[in-house]
Short mmCIF file of C-alpha atoms in Angstrom, two decimals:
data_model
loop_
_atom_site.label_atom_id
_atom_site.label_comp_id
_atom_site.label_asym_id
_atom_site.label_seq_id
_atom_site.Cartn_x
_atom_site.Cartn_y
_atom_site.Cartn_z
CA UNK A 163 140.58 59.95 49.78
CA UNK A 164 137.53 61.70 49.00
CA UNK A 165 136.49 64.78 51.40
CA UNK A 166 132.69 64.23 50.18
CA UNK A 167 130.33 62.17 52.52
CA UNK A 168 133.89 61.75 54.65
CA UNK A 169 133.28 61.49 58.67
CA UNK A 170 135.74 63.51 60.05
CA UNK A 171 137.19 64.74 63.52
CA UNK A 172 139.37 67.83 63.86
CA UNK A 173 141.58 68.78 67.03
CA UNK A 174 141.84 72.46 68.11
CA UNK A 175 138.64 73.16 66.81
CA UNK A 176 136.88 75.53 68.47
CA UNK A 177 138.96 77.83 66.95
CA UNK A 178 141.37 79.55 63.77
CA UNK A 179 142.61 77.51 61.52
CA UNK A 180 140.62 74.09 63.22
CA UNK A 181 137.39 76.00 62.92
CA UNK A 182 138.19 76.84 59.63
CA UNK A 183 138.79 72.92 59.05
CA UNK A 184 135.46 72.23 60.33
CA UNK A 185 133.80 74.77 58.13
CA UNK A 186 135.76 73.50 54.81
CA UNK A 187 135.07 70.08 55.38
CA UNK A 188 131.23 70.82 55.39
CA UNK A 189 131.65 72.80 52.39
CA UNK A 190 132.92 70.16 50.74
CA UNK A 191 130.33 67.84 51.50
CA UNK A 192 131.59 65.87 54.40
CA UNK A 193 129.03 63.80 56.22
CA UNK A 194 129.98 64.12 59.67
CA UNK A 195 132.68 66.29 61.45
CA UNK A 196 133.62 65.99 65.13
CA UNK A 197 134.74 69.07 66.74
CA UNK A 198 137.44 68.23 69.46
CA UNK A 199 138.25 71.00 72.04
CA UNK A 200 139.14 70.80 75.71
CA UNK A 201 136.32 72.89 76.19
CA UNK A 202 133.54 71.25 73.73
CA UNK A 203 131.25 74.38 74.68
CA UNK A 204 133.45 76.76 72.76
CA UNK A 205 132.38 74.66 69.28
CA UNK A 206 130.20 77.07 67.52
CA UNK A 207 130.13 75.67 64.05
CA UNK A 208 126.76 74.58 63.00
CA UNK A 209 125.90 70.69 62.53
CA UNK A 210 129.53 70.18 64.16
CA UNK A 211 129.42 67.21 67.10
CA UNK A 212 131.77 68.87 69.91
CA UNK A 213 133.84 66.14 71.51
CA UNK A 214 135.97 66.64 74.56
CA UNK A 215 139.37 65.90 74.23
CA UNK A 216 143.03 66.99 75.54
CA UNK A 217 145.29 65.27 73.54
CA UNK A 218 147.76 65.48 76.04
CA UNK A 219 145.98 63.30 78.33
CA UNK A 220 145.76 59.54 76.90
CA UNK A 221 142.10 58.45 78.38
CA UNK A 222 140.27 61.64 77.30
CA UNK A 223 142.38 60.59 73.82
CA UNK A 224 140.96 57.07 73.55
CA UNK A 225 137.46 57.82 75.03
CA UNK A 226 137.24 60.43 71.98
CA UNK A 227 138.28 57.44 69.54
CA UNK A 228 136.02 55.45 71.38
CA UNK A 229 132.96 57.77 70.61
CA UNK A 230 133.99 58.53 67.01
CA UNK A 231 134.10 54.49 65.59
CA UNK A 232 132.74 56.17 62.13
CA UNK A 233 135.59 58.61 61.39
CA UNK A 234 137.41 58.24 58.18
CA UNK A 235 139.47 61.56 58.56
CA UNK A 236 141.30 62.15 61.65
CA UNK A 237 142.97 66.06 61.10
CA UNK A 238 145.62 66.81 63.94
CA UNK A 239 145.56 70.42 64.04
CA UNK A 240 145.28 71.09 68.14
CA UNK A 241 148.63 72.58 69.16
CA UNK A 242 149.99 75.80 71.15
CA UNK A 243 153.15 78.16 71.56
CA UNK A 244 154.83 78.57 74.57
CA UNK A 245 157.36 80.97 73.03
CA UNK A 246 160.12 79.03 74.75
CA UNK A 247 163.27 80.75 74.11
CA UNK A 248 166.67 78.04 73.51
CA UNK A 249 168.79 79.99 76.32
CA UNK A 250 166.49 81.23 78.87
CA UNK A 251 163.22 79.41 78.67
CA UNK A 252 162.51 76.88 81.92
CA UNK A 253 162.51 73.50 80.01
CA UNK A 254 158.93 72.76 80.97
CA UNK A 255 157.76 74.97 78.13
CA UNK A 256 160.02 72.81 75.83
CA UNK A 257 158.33 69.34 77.33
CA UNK A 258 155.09 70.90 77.17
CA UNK A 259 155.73 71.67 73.27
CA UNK A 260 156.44 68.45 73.18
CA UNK A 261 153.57 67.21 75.29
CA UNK A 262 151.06 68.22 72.69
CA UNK A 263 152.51 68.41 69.03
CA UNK A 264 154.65 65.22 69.60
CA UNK A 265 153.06 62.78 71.65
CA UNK A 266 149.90 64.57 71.70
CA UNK A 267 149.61 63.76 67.66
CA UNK A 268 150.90 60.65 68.06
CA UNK A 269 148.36 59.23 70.63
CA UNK A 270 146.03 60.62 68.57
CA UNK A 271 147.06 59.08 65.65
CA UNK A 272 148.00 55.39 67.32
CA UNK A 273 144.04 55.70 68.65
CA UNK A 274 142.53 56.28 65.57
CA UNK A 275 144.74 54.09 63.31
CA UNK A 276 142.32 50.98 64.34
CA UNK A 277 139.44 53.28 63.13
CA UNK A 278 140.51 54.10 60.15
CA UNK A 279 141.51 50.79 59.16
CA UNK A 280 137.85 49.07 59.93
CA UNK A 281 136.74 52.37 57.70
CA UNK A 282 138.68 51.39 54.32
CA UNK A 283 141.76 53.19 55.29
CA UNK A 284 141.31 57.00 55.44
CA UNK A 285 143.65 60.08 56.42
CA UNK A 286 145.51 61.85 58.70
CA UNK A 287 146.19 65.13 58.56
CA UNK A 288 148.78 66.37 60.67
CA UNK A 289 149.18 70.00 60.91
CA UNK A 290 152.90 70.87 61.06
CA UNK A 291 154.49 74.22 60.34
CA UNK A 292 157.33 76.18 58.24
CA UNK A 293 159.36 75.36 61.56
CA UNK A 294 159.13 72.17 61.21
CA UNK A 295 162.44 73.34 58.72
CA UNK A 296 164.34 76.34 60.30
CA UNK A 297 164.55 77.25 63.73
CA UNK A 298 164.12 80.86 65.60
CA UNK A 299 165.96 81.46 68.60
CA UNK A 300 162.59 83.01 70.20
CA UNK A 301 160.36 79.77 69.36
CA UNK A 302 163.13 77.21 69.58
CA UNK A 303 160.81 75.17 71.73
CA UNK A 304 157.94 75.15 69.23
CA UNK A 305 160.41 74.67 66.25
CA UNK A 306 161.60 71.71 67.60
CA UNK A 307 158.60 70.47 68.95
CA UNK A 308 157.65 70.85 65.11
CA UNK A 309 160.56 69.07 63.90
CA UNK A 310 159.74 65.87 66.12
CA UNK A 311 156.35 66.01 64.68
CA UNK A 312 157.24 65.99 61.76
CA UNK A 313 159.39 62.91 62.07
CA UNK A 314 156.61 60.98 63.43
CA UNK A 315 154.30 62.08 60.44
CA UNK A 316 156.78 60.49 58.23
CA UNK A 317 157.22 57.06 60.44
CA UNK A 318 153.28 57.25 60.46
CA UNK A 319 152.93 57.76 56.99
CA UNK A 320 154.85 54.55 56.16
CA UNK A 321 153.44 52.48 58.55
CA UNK A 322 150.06 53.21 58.28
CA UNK A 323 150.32 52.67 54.29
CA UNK A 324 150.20 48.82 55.02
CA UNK A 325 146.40 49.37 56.06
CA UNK A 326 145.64 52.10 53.25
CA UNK A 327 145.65 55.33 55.55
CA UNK A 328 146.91 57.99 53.58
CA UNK A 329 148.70 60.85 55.32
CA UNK A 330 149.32 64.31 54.58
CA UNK A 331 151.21 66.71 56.28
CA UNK A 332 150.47 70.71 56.51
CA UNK A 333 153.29 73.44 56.34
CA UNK A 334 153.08 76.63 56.41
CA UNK A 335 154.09 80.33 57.90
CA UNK A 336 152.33 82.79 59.70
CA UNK A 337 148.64 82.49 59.72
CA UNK A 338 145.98 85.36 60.59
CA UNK A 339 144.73 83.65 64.07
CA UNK A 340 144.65 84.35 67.85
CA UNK A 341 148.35 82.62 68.24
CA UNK A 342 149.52 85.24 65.93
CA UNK A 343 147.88 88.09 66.60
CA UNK A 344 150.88 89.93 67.44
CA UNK A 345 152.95 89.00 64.15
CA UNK A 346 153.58 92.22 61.71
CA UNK A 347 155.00 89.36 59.23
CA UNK A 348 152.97 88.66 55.97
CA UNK A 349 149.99 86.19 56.81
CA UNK A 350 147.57 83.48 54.86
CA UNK A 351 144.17 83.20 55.28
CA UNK A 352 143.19 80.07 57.31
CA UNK A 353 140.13 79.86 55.48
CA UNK A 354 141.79 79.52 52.45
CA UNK A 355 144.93 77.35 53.82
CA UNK A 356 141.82 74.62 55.06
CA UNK A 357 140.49 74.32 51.64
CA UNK A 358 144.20 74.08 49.78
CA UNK A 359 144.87 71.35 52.97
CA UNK A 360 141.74 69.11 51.88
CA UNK A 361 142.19 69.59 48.20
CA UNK A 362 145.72 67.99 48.89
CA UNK A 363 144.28 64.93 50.46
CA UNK A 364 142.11 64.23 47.69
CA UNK A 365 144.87 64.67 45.58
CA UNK A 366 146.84 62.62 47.32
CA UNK A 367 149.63 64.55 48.51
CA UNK A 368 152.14 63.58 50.84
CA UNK A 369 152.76 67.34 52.07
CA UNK A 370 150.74 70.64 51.49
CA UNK A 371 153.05 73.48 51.11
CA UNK A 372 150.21 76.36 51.81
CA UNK A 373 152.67 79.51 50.88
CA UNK A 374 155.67 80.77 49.53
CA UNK A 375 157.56 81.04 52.37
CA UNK A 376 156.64 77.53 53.06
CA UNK A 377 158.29 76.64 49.46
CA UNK A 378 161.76 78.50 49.72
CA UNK A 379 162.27 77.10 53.15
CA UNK A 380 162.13 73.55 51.36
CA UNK A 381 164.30 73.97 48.45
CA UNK A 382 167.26 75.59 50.89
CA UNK A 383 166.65 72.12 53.07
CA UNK A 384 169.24 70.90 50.15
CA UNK A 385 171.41 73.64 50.32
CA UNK A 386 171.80 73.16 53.96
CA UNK A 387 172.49 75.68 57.43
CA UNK A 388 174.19 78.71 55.15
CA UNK A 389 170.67 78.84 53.17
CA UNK A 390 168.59 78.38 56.40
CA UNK A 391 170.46 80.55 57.99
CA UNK A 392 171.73 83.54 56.69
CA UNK A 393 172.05 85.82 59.72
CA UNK A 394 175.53 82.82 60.54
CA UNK A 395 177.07 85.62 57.28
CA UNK A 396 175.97 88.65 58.13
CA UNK A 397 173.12 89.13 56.45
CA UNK A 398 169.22 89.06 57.40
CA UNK A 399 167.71 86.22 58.94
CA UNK A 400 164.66 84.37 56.31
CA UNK A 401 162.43 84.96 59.34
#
């Protein structure tokens, strides 16, 4: 997959780390890029085509597909944080994680998986997260919402092989963005976690791991819940 001369459409991306998609892919020479945001009038990147489009809501979901018939890049990034807790939260917060990084990225990706097909294949992006790995008790709605999605990237990214789509998923920490704003926790550079993100697509990675954090959190997946989770011993929690 080649980023140059690519028509793309990013989710979320009227701002952080989707703006900062939609500014990478035109530094890297993409032909096209369609800006999706429920509120197309907050797109301020220049050249960018703002598309309306809650990806929670399946008709505004296919009549985006429906206007974008050139896109060879589809890059699920559009998401949000409740800050459910897992004891006290009212479950709606958990369904409306789920709402929109579950079955949110999945219509997306089931609407544009007949687009990128006619267009020689393609890729999906799907932006996931370190807690797509290890749960916090204070996000435990977004964490698992994360998990899910990350799930479906992998039943996507096997089933859309048969038709060439290549898909790559995004992990990583804290980033320095509105949804954030409040963390005191080390943080990357969106900016520079959209360009590592499209270099690994034309690399042709199956998952970007855009920090360290990112990393250890992998390698104690095979350890198992005494890596993960420290704090079960005594000691300090990873995050």
């Amino acid at each position: 997959m080649k980023v140059q001369g690519s028509v793309a459409f990013v989710t979320g991306a009227n701002r952080g780390l989707g703006e900062q998609f939609v500014r990478a892919l035109f530094d890297a020479g993409a032909a096209k890029v369609y800006a999706g945001s429920r509120d197309p009038k907050r797109v301020t990147v220049p050249g960018a085509i703002p598309v309306a489009v809650d990806i929670t809501d399946h008709e505004s979901v296919h009549a985006a597909a429906d206007q974008a018939q050139d896109v060879t890049l589809l890059i699920n990034n559009a998401g949000l944080s409740t800050r459910a807790d897992v004891l006290t939260a009212d479950l709606d917060s958990f369904r409306l994680e789920f709402e929109t990084h579950v079955l949110g990225t999945l219509a997306m990706s089931r609407a544009f998986a007949p687009v990128l097909r006619r267009n020689g294949g393609g890729a999906v992006v799907n932006v996931l997260s370190v807690l797509s790995w290890i749960s916090i008790t204070a996000s435990a709605g977004y964490a698992a919402a994360k998990a899910a999605e990350w799930s479906v990237t992998n039943a996507l990214r096997v089933a859309l092989a048969e038709q060439g789509t290549q898909v790559t998923a995004l992990h990583v920490s804290y980033l320095s963005t509105e949804l954030a704003a409040k963390v005191t926790a080390p943080k990357s550079d969106p900016a520079a976690v959209a360009r590592a993100t499209l270099d690994g697509v034309e690399a042709g990675l199956h998952e970007v791991l855009a920090d360290d954090f990112s990393k250890q959190v992998q390698a104690a997946l095979a350890v198992g819940p005494k890596a993960l989770y420290p704090q079960l011993a005594g000691r300090p929690a990873l995050i």
